PDB file of C-alpha atoms in Angstrom:
ATOM      1  CA  MET A   1     -51.272-121.616-112.266  1.00 90.00           C
ATOM      2  CA  LYS A   2     -52.537-122.992-115.592  1.00 92.00           C
ATOM      3  CA  GLU A   3     -56.150-122.068-114.820  1.00 96.00           C
ATOM      4  CA  LYS A   4     -55.073-118.617-113.680  1.00 96.00           C
ATOM      5  CA  ILE A   5     -53.111-118.023-116.884  1.00 98.00           C
ATOM      6  CA  GLU A   6     -56.012-119.156-119.079  1.00 98.00           C
ATOM      7  CA  LYS A   7     -58.266-116.658-117.283  1.00 98.00           C
ATOM      8  CA  LEU A   8     -55.765-113.846-117.880  1.00 98.00           C
ATOM      9  CA  LYS A   9     -55.523-114.801-121.550  1.00 98.00           C
ATOM     10  CA  GLU A  10     -59.301-114.561-121.903  1.00 98.00           C
ATOM     11  CA  ILE A  11     -59.354-111.171-120.188  1.00 98.00           C
ATOM     12  CA  SER A  12     -56.571-109.801-122.378  1.00 98.00           C
ATOM     13  CA  LYS A  13     -58.334-111.020-125.528  1.00 98.00           C
ATOM     14  CA  GLU A  14     -61.521-109.255-124.441  1.00 98.00           C
ATOM     15  CA  LEU A  15     -59.569-106.080-123.714  1.00 98.00           C
ATOM     16  CA  ARG A  16     -57.829-106.224-127.112  1.00 98.00           C
ATOM     17  CA  VAL A  17     -61.245-106.248-128.770  1.00 98.00           C
ATOM     18  CA  ASP A  18     -62.347-103.272-126.663  1.00 98.00           C
ATOM     19  CA  ILE A  19     -59.172-101.368-127.571  1.00 98.00           C
ATOM     20  CA  LEU A  20     -59.710-101.892-131.277  1.00 98.00           C
ATOM     21  CA  ALA A  21     -63.431-101.101-131.088  1.00 98.00           C
ATOM     22  CA  MET A  22     -62.680 -97.769-129.394  1.00 98.00           C
ATOM     23  CA  LEU A  23     -60.291 -96.833-132.165  1.00 98.00           C
ATOM     24  CA  VAL A  24     -62.661 -97.872-134.940  1.00 98.00           C
ATOM     25  CA  LYS A  25     -65.409 -95.737-133.414  1.00 98.00           C
ATOM     26  CA  SER A  26     -63.183 -92.677-132.868  1.00 98.00           C
ATOM     27  CA  GLN A  27     -60.994 -93.191-135.961  1.00 98.00           C
ATOM     28  CA  SER A  28     -58.169 -91.860-133.836  1.00 97.00           C
ATOM     29  CA  GLY A  29     -55.688 -93.263-131.337  1.00 97.00           C
ATOM     30  CA  HIS A  30     -52.740 -95.591-130.823  1.00 98.00           C
ATOM     31  CA  PRO A  31     -53.326 -99.305-131.402  1.00 98.00           C
ATOM     32  CA  GLY A  32     -49.745-100.631-131.606  1.00 98.00           C
ATOM     33  CA  GLY A  33     -48.549 -99.711-128.125  1.00 98.00           C
ATOM     34  CA  SER A  34     -51.938-100.395-126.559  1.00 98.00           C
ATOM     35  CA  LEU A  35     -51.837-103.979-127.829  1.00 98.00           C
ATOM     36  CA  SER A  36     -48.219-104.473-126.764  1.00 98.00           C
ATOM     37  CA  VAL A  37     -48.864-103.280-123.191  1.00 99.00           C
ATOM     38  CA  ILE A  38     -52.232-104.884-122.497  1.00 99.00           C
ATOM     39  CA  ASP A  39     -50.862-108.188-121.168  1.00 99.00           C
ATOM     40  CA  ILE A  40     -48.731-106.220-118.707  1.00 99.00           C
ATOM     41  CA  LEU A  41     -51.717-104.197-117.507  1.00 99.00           C
ATOM     42  CA  THR A  42     -53.882-107.320-117.341  1.00 98.00           C
ATOM     43  CA  THR A  43     -51.319-108.958-115.046  1.00 98.00           C
ATOM     44  CA  ILE A  44     -51.061-105.915-112.780  1.00 98.00           C
ATOM     45  CA  TYR A  45     -54.768-105.137-112.494  1.00 98.00           C
ATOM     46  CA  PHE A  46     -56.261-108.637-112.446  1.00 98.00           C
ATOM     47  CA  GLU A  47     -53.598-110.740-110.741  1.00 98.00           C
ATOM     48  CA  ILE A  48     -50.730-108.972-108.985  1.00 98.00           C
ATOM     49  CA  GLY A  49     -51.963-105.580-107.865  1.00 98.00           C
ATOM     50  CA  LYS A  50     -53.903-104.919-104.689  1.00 98.00           C
ATOM     51  CA  ILE A  51     -56.802-103.469-106.657  1.00 98.00           C
ATOM     52  CA  ASN A  52     -60.580-103.835-106.468  1.00 97.00           C
ATOM     53  CA  SER A  53     -63.709-102.341-108.039  1.00 97.00           C
ATOM     54  CA  ASN A  54     -63.351 -99.086-106.076  1.00 98.00           C
ATOM     55  CA  PRO A  55     -60.908 -96.728-107.833  1.00 98.00           C
ATOM     56  CA  ASP A  56     -60.607 -94.619-104.668  1.00 97.00           C
ATOM     57  CA  TRP A  57     -59.899 -97.502-102.278  1.00 98.00           C
ATOM     58  CA  GLU A  58     -57.267 -96.174 -99.878  1.00 96.00           C
ATOM     59  CA  GLU A  59     -55.399 -99.488 -99.688  1.00 97.00           C
ATOM     60  CA  ARG A  60     -55.024 -99.866-103.461  1.00 98.00           C
ATOM     61  CA  ASP A  61     -51.730-100.208-105.262  1.00 98.00           C
ATOM     62  CA  ARG A  62     -51.084 -97.299-107.612  1.00 98.00           C
ATOM     63  CA  VAL A  63     -50.535 -97.655-111.361  1.00 98.00           C
ATOM     64  CA  VAL A  64     -49.029 -94.861-113.458  1.00 98.00           C
ATOM     65  CA  LEU A  65     -49.309 -95.373-117.214  1.00 98.00           C
ATOM     66  CA  SER A  66     -46.417 -93.147-118.187  1.00 98.00           C
ATOM     67  CA  LYS A  67     -46.852 -94.032-121.880  1.00 98.00           C
ATOM     68  CA  GLY A  68     -50.153 -92.186-121.825  1.00 98.00           C
ATOM     69  CA  HIS A  69     -50.895 -92.576-125.533  1.00 98.00           C
ATOM     70  CA  ALA A  70     -51.793 -96.196-124.689  1.00 98.00           C
ATOM     71  CA  SER A  71     -54.877 -94.875-122.893  1.00 98.00           C
ATOM     72  CA  PRO A  72     -57.207 -97.246-124.819  1.00 98.00           C
ATOM     73  CA  ALA A  73     -55.543-100.125-122.985  1.00 98.00           C
ATOM     74  CA  LEU A  74     -56.051 -98.418-119.621  1.00 98.00           C
ATOM     75  CA  PHE A  75     -59.682 -97.524-120.336  1.00 98.00           C
ATOM     76  CA  SER A  76     -60.474-101.081-121.424  1.00 98.00           C
ATOM     77  CA  VAL A  77     -59.146-102.251-118.036  1.00 98.00           C
ATOM     78  CA  PHE A  78     -61.265 -99.661-116.206  1.00 98.00           C
ATOM     79  CA  ALA A  79     -64.410-100.836-117.991  1.00 98.00           C
ATOM     80  CA  LYS A  80     -63.651-104.434-117.031  1.00 98.00           C
ATOM     81  CA  LEU A  81     -63.133-103.392-113.394  1.00 98.00           C
ATOM     82  CA  GLY A  82     -66.374-101.403-113.390  1.00 98.00           C
ATOM     83  CA  TYR A  83     -64.789 -97.980-112.899  1.00 98.00           C
ATOM     84  CA  ILE A  84     -66.670 -96.869-116.011  1.00 98.00           C
ATOM     85  CA  LYS A  85     -69.491 -98.433-118.006  1.00 98.00           C
ATOM     86  CA  LYS A  86     -68.432-100.385-121.064  1.00 97.00           C
ATOM     87  CA  GLU A  87     -70.667 -98.238-123.272  1.00 97.00           C
ATOM     88  CA  GLU A  88     -68.546 -95.224-122.363  1.00 98.00           C
ATOM     89  CA  LEU A  89     -65.613 -96.736-124.255  1.00 98.00           C
ATOM     90  CA  MET A  90     -67.375 -95.736-127.462  1.00 98.00           C
ATOM     91  CA  THR A  91     -67.006 -92.061-126.490  1.00 98.00           C
ATOM     92  CA  PHE A  92     -63.205 -92.319-126.700  1.00 98.00           C
ATOM     93  CA  ARG A  93     -61.598 -89.093-127.962  1.00 97.00           C
ATOM     94  CA  GLN A  94     -64.951 -87.427-128.533  1.00 96.00           C
ATOM     95  CA  LEU A  95     -65.594 -83.855-127.427  1.00 94.00           C
ATOM     96  CA  GLY A  96     -66.667 -83.802-123.777  1.00 95.00           C
ATOM     97  CA  SER A  97     -65.736 -87.429-123.107  1.00 98.00           C
ATOM     98  CA  ARG A  98     -63.843 -88.423-119.971  1.00 98.00           C
ATOM     99  CA  LEU A  99     -61.830 -90.816-122.147  1.00 98.00           C
ATOM    100  CA  GLN A 100     -59.279 -88.785-124.025  1.00 97.00           C
ATOM    101  CA  GLY A 101     -56.228 -89.694-126.094  1.00 97.00           C
ATOM    102  CA  HIS A 102     -54.123 -89.401-122.956  1.00 97.00           C
ATOM    103  CA  PRO A 103     -55.536 -90.220-119.505  1.00 97.00           C
ATOM    104  CA  ASP A 104     -56.382 -87.461-117.061  1.00 95.00           C
ATOM    105  CA  LYS A 105     -58.032 -87.237-113.658  1.00 96.00           C
ATOM    106  CA  LYS A 106     -61.524 -86.777-115.095  1.00 96.00           C
ATOM    107  CA  CYS A 107     -61.633 -90.541-115.524  1.00 98.00           C
ATOM    108  CA  PRO A 108     -62.020 -92.671-112.365  1.00 98.00           C
ATOM    109  CA  GLY A 109     -58.937 -94.815-111.804  1.00 98.00           C
ATOM    110  CA  VAL A 110     -56.399 -92.446-113.337  1.00 98.00           C
ATOM    111  CA  GLU A 111     -53.797 -91.666-110.667  1.00 98.00           C
ATOM    112  CA  VAL A 112     -52.013 -88.888-112.574  1.00 97.00           C
ATOM    113  CA  ALA A 113     -52.430 -87.285-115.995  1.00 97.00           C
ATOM    114  CA  THR A 114     -49.829 -88.607-118.426  1.00 97.00           C
ATOM    115  CA  GLY A 115     -48.946 -88.341-122.071  1.00 89.00           C
ATOM    116  CA  SER A 116     -46.122 -85.848-122.075  1.00 94.00           C
ATOM    117  CA  LEU A 117     -43.579 -88.631-122.310  1.00 97.00           C
ATOM    118  CA  GLY A 118     -40.923 -89.043-119.658  1.00 97.00           C
ATOM    119  CA  HIS A 119     -42.830 -87.643-116.687  1.00 97.00           C
ATOM    120  CA  GLY A 120     -44.520 -90.778-115.361  1.00 98.00           C
ATOM    121  CA  LEU A 121     -41.557 -92.293-113.555  1.00 98.00           C
ATOM    122  CA  ALA A 122     -40.862 -89.076-111.648  1.00 98.00           C
ATOM    123  CA  MET A 123     -44.513 -88.864-110.579  1.00 98.00           C
ATOM    124  CA  ALA A 124     -44.487 -92.536-109.575  1.00 98.00           C
ATOM    125  CA  ASN A 125     -41.372 -91.797-107.502  1.00 98.00           C
ATOM    126  CA  GLY A 126     -43.242 -89.098-105.622  1.00 98.00           C
ATOM    127  CA  ILE A 127     -46.196 -91.376-104.936  1.00 98.00           C
ATOM    128  CA  ALA A 128     -43.910 -94.196-103.792  1.00 98.00           C
ATOM    129  CA  LEU A 129     -41.870 -91.906-101.538  1.00 98.00           C
ATOM    130  CA  GLY A 130     -45.031 -90.454-100.000  1.00 98.00           C
ATOM    131  CA  LEU A 131     -46.368 -93.910 -99.247  1.00 98.00           C
ATOM    132  CA  LYS A 132     -43.075 -94.914 -97.601  1.00 98.00           C
ATOM    133  CA  LEU A 133     -43.016 -91.762 -95.491  1.00 97.00           C
ATOM    134  CA  ASP A 134     -46.534 -92.591 -94.322  1.00 98.00           C
ATOM    135  CA  ASN A 135     -45.414 -96.171 -93.548  1.00 98.00           C
ATOM    136  CA  LYS A 136     -48.009 -97.570 -95.939  1.00 98.00           C
ATOM    137  CA  PRO A 137     -47.519-100.938 -97.688  1.00 97.00           C
ATOM    138  CA  ASN A 138     -49.017 -99.935-101.040  1.00 98.00           C
ATOM    139  CA  ARG A 139     -46.925-100.607-104.143  1.00 98.00           C
ATOM    140  CA  VAL A 140     -46.526 -98.368-107.183  1.00 99.00           C
ATOM    141  CA  PHE A 141     -46.254 -99.627-110.763  1.00 99.00           C
ATOM    142  CA  ALA A 142     -44.907 -97.268-113.438  1.00 98.00           C
ATOM    143  CA  VAL A 143     -45.439 -98.505-117.008  1.00 98.00           C
ATOM    144  CA  MET A 144     -43.236 -96.910-119.656  1.00 98.00           C
ATOM    145  CA  GLY A 145     -42.474 -97.334-123.340  1.00 98.00           C
ATOM    146  CA  ASP A 146     -39.027 -98.014-124.745  1.00 98.00           C
ATOM    147  CA  GLY A 147     -39.178 -94.981-127.026  1.00 98.00           C
ATOM    148  CA  GLU A 148     -40.185 -92.973-123.978  1.00 98.00           C
ATOM    149  CA  ILE A 149     -37.024 -93.846-122.096  1.00 98.00           C
ATOM    150  CA  GLN A 150     -35.074 -91.768-124.606  1.00 98.00           C
ATOM    151  CA  GLU A 151     -36.283 -88.873-122.443  1.00 98.00           C
ATOM    152  CA  GLY A 152     -33.718 -87.555-119.962  1.00 98.00           C
ATOM    153  CA  GLU A 153     -36.214 -87.189-117.132  1.00 97.00           C
ATOM    154  CA  ILE A 154     -36.601 -90.964-117.052  1.00 98.00           C
ATOM    155  CA  TRP A 155     -32.965 -91.300-116.038  1.00 98.00           C
ATOM    156  CA  GLU A 156     -33.209 -88.526-113.467  1.00 98.00           C
ATOM    157  CA  GLY A 157     -36.157 -90.478-112.068  1.00 98.00           C
ATOM    158  CA  ALA A 158     -34.199 -93.722-112.183  1.00 98.00           C
ATOM    159  CA  MET A 159     -31.368 -92.111-110.236  1.00 98.00           C
ATOM    160  CA  ALA A 160     -33.736 -90.630-107.651  1.00 98.00           C
ATOM    161  CA  ALA A 161     -35.659 -93.885-107.129  1.00 98.00           C
ATOM    162  CA  SER A 162     -32.414 -95.714-106.431  1.00 98.00           C
ATOM    163  CA  HIS A 163     -31.142 -92.949-104.131  1.00 98.00           C
ATOM    164  CA  TYR A 164     -34.329 -93.015-102.024  1.00 98.00           C
ATOM    165  CA  LYS A 165     -34.381 -96.839-101.989  1.00 98.00           C
ATOM    166  CA  LEU A 166     -37.929 -97.026-103.315  1.00 98.00           C
ATOM    167  CA  ASP A 167     -38.413-100.763-102.990  1.00 98.00           C
ATOM    168  CA  ASN A 168     -42.181-100.249-103.204  1.00 98.00           C
ATOM    169  CA  LEU A 169     -41.753 -99.088-106.826  1.00 99.00           C
ATOM    170  CA  VAL A 170     -41.746-101.345-109.886  1.00 99.00           C
ATOM    171  CA  ALA A 171     -41.055 -99.838-113.300  1.00 98.00           C
ATOM    172  CA  VAL A 172     -42.189-101.897-116.282  1.00 99.00           C
ATOM    173  CA  ILE A 173     -40.695-101.093-119.675  1.00 98.00           C
ATOM    174  CA  ASP A 174     -42.874-102.113-122.624  1.00 98.00           C
ATOM    175  CA  HIS A 175     -39.917-102.917-124.883  1.00 98.00           C
ATOM    176  CA  ASN A 176     -41.507-103.480-128.300  1.00 98.00           C
ATOM    177  CA  GLY A 177     -38.616-101.952-130.240  1.00 98.00           C
ATOM    178  CA  LEU A 178     -40.721 -99.494-132.246  1.00 98.00           C
ATOM    179  CA  GLN A 179     -41.848 -95.887-131.935  1.00 98.00           C
ATOM    180  CA  ILE A 180     -43.696 -93.474-134.188  1.00 97.00           C
ATOM    181  CA  ASP A 181     -40.621 -92.731-136.325  1.00 96.00           C
ATOM    182  CA  GLY A 182     -39.475 -96.339-136.753  1.00 97.00           C
ATOM    183  CA  ASN A 183     -37.124 -98.682-134.922  1.00 98.00           C
ATOM    184  CA  VAL A 184     -36.117 -97.431-131.482  1.00 98.00           C
ATOM    185  CA  LYS A 185     -32.526 -98.500-132.141  1.00 98.00           C
ATOM    186  CA  ASP A 186     -32.415 -96.283-135.254  1.00 98.00           C
ATOM    187  CA  VAL A 187     -34.105 -93.221-133.733  1.00 98.00           C
ATOM    188  CA  MET A 188     -32.105 -93.267-130.482  1.00 98.00           C
ATOM    189  CA  ASN A 189     -30.808 -96.632-129.323  1.00 98.00           C
ATOM    190  CA  VAL A 190     -31.703 -97.403-125.707  1.00 98.00           C
ATOM    191  CA  ASP A 191     -30.185-100.878-125.436  1.00 97.00           C
ATOM    192  CA  SER A 192     -29.203-102.482-123.277  1.00 98.00           C
ATOM    193  CA  VAL A 193     -32.172-101.348-121.209  1.00 98.00           C
ATOM    194  CA  GLU A 194     -31.371-103.982-118.589  1.00 98.00           C
ATOM    195  CA  GLU A 195     -27.774-102.844-118.179  1.00 98.00           C
ATOM    196  CA  LYS A 196     -28.756 -99.177-117.974  1.00 98.00           C
ATOM    197  CA  PHE A 197     -31.171 -99.741-115.092  1.00 98.00           C
ATOM    198  CA  LYS A 198     -28.635-101.966-113.347  1.00 98.00           C
ATOM    199  CA  ALA A 199     -26.101 -99.147-113.639  1.00 98.00           C
ATOM    200  CA  PHE A 200     -28.568 -96.846-111.877  1.00 98.00           C
ATOM    201  CA  GLY A 201     -28.808 -99.268-108.962  1.00 98.00           C
ATOM    202  CA  TRP A 202     -32.050-101.031-109.820  1.00 99.00           C
ATOM    203  CA  TYR A 203     -32.833-104.719-109.497  1.00 99.00           C
ATOM    204  CA  VAL A 204     -33.643-105.849-113.044  1.00 99.00           C
ATOM    205  CA  ILE A 205     -35.751-108.705-114.419  1.00 99.00           C
ATOM    206  CA  SER A 206     -36.149-109.456-118.128  1.00 98.00           C
ATOM    207  CA  VAL A 207     -39.267-111.260-119.374  1.00 98.00           C
ATOM    208  CA  ASP A 208     -41.434-112.045-122.382  1.00 98.00           C
ATOM    209  CA  GLY A 209     -44.096-109.387-121.948  1.00 98.00           C
ATOM    210  CA  HIS A 210     -46.791-111.640-123.401  1.00 98.00           C
ATOM    211  CA  ASN A 211     -46.024-114.635-121.184  1.00 98.00           C
ATOM    212  CA  PHE A 212     -48.296-114.419-118.165  1.00 98.00           C
ATOM    213  CA  GLU A 213     -46.356-116.945-116.135  1.00 98.00           C
ATOM    214  CA  GLN A 214     -43.133-114.980-116.596  1.00 98.00           C
ATOM    215  CA  LEU A 215     -44.902-111.712-115.791  1.00 98.00           C
ATOM    216  CA  ILE A 216     -46.509-113.089-112.624  1.00 98.00           C
ATOM    217  CA  ASN A 217     -43.229-114.556-111.410  1.00 98.00           C
ATOM    218  CA  ALA A 218     -41.375-111.303-112.148  1.00 98.00           C
ATOM    219  CA  PHE A 219     -43.845-109.191-110.149  1.00 98.00           C
ATOM    220  CA  LYS A 220     -43.709-111.649-107.257  1.00 98.00           C
ATOM    221  CA  GLU A 221     -39.914-111.593-107.340  1.00 98.00           C
ATOM    222  CA  ALA A 222     -39.962-107.783-107.315  1.00 98.00           C
ATOM    223  CA  GLU A 223     -42.066-107.811-104.147  1.00 98.00           C
ATOM    224  CA  GLU A 224     -39.278-109.649-102.329  1.00 98.00           C
ATOM    225  CA  ILE A 225     -36.560-107.126-103.253  1.00 98.00           C
ATOM    226  CA  LYS A 226     -35.694-104.742-100.419  1.00 98.00           C
ATOM    227  CA  GLY A 227     -33.672-101.548-100.437  1.00 98.00           C
ATOM    228  CA  ARG A 228     -33.937-100.696-104.121  1.00 98.00           C
ATOM    229  CA  PRO A 229     -36.536-100.372-106.894  1.00 99.00           C
ATOM    230  CA  THR A 230     -37.152-103.050-109.501  1.00 99.00           C
ATOM    231  CA  ALA A 231     -37.305-102.659-113.281  1.00 99.00           C
ATOM    232  CA  ILE A 232     -39.082-105.325-115.297  1.00 99.00           C
ATOM    233  CA  VAL A 233     -38.005-105.150-118.937  1.00 99.00           C
ATOM    234  CA  ALA A 234     -40.902-106.742-120.803  1.00 99.00           C
ATOM    235  CA  HIS A 235     -39.985-107.683-124.365  1.00 98.00           C
ATOM    236  CA  THR A 236     -43.167-107.292-126.378  1.00 98.00           C
ATOM    237  CA  VAL A 237     -44.567-107.090-129.910  1.00 98.00           C
ATOM    238  CA  LYS A 238     -46.123-103.869-131.121  1.00 98.00           C
ATOM    239  CA  GLY A 239     -49.664-104.608-132.291  1.00 98.00           C
ATOM    240  CA  LYS A 240     -49.611-108.031-130.612  1.00 98.00           C
ATOM    241  CA  GLY A 241     -52.494-110.295-131.599  1.00 98.00           C
ATOM    242  CA  VAL A 242     -53.401-108.607-134.879  1.00 98.00           C
ATOM    243  CA  SER A 243     -51.495-110.052-137.825  1.00 98.00           C
ATOM    244  CA  PHE A 244     -51.382-106.949-140.004  1.00 98.00           C
ATOM    245  CA  MET A 245     -50.307-104.699-137.116  1.00 98.00           C
ATOM    246  CA  GLU A 246     -47.560-106.765-135.517  1.00 98.00           C
ATOM    247  CA  ASN A 247     -44.053-105.265-135.574  1.00 98.00           C
ATOM    248  CA  LEU A 248     -45.051-102.338-137.783  1.00 98.00           C
ATOM    249  CA  ALA A 249     -44.300 -98.765-136.683  1.00 98.00           C
ATOM    250  CA  SER A 250     -46.976 -97.552-139.111  1.00 98.00           C
ATOM    251  CA  TRP A 251     -49.599 -98.810-136.631  1.00 98.00           C
ATOM    252  CA  HIS A 252     -48.247 -96.655-133.805  1.00 98.00           C
ATOM    253  CA  GLY A 253     -50.956 -94.027-134.142  1.00 97.00           C
ATOM    254  CA  LYS A 254     -53.370 -95.102-136.878  1.00 97.00           C
ATOM    255  CA  ALA A 255     -56.907 -96.338-136.275  1.00 98.00           C
ATOM    256  CA  PRO A 256     -58.151 -99.434-138.113  1.00 98.00           C
ATOM    257  CA  SER A 257     -61.073 -99.303-140.516  1.00 98.00           C
ATOM    258  CA  LEU A 258     -64.196-101.385-139.944  1.00 98.00           C
ATOM    259  CA  ASP A 259     -63.018-103.989-142.461  1.00 98.00           C
ATOM    260  CA  GLU A 260     -59.621-104.144-140.764  1.00 98.00           C
ATOM    261  CA  PHE A 261     -61.378-104.556-137.429  1.00 98.00           C
ATOM    262  CA  LYS A 262     -63.257-107.562-138.813  1.00 98.00           C
ATOM    263  CA  THR A 263     -59.930-109.098-139.857  1.00 98.00           C
ATOM    264  CA  ALA A 264     -58.537-108.414-136.387  1.00 98.00           C
ATOM    265  CA  LEU A 265     -61.506-110.203-134.802  1.00 98.00           C
ATOM    266  CA  LYS A 266     -60.657-113.290-136.854  1.00 98.00           C
ATOM    267  CA  ASP A 267     -57.023-113.058-135.725  1.00 98.00           C
ATOM    268  CA  LEU A 268     -58.181-112.925-132.116  1.00 98.00           C
ATOM    269  CA  GLY A 269     -60.573-115.828-132.573  1.00 97.00           C
ATOM    270  CA  VAL A 270     -63.665-113.740-131.836  1.00 97.00           C
ATOM    271  CA  GLU A 271     -66.758-114.995-133.650  1.00 94.00           C
ATOM    272  CA  ASN A 272     -69.465-112.857-132.075  1.00 94.00           C
ATOM    273  CA  PHE A 273     -69.310-109.078-131.845  1.00 97.00           C
ATOM    274  CA  ASP A 274     -72.129-106.565-131.505  1.00 96.00           C
ATOM    275  CA  PHE A 275     -71.466-104.148-134.351  1.00 97.00           C
ATOM    276  CA  SER A 276     -74.394-101.962-133.246  1.00 96.00           C
ATOM    277  CA  VAL A 277     -71.944-100.198-130.887  1.00 96.00           C
ATOM    278  CA  PHE A 278     -70.670 -98.311-133.932  1.00 96.00           C
ATOM    279  CA  ASN A 279     -74.092 -96.844-134.761  1.00 90.00           C
TER     280      ASN A 279
END
C-alpha cells in the first residue's frame, strides 16, 4: 500500500503542475476547486476505476465531473492517460480548443458535458440505471462540489438514486467549504452533508480527501455495498498544495501570474519546469 500511495502522490503533484500551467497560459480558469479535487480524481482514474488508455473502452467505469469548472483537473488526468497530448493542455480556453472552461464531448474521455451546476448527479443516475438494465458491471462515479449541492436537482437526484437502488453509483462530494462568494456555510449552509445523504437512503463514508489510503479504502468499501448508492464526503482544502491559494475563496476563479506560478512550483517541490510551454 505504501508504494502505491507514493505513486499516487507523485501523479497528483504532476497533475497539480499541469493544472496551474494551463491557467497561467490561458489567464483564465478555476484553480481552487481543481486543486482540491485532483487527489480524488487521481484515486479514481489511476487506482480504483476500471479505466485504461482507451477513452471509448466499452468495459470502462464512467466518471462524471459534475463540478465542471474544475475541468483543468480533468484535462490534466486525460493528458496523463494519453487521451490527449500533453501539449494540448496549453490550448486551454483558447478559441477552437477542445479544452474549454467546462468539459464537453469534443474532448475524448468526457462522458457528459457539465458545468451548469447540479445536473451531473442526475446524468450519472441515468448512466448507472442504463448499465444496470443492461446487466453490465461498470461503476459510475459522480464528483460534485459542496457549493454545487445547494442546487435542488442534486437532492432530486439523490432521492432517485436511492429509489432505484443504484448500488453501482458512487457520488463523491469535494467538501472544501468554499465557493465563489465565500464560505459555503455563509452562502447556503449544506452541513451536515453526511446526515443529508443518509436521510435520502444512501450509504455514507466520510474521509480526508487528500489522504490516498482513506480514499482507496472508501472506494473499496463502496464496491461492497449492495442495494443502495454510496456517497463519499471528501473533506478537502481549496487550493491544496499551493500556500497562497489554500482556504481562500478569492482563488476560486482567478488564474495565477507567472511569478505566482514560480512560487507554486516551490510549494510543490518542483525544481525543473520547461517554461518554453508559455511561448
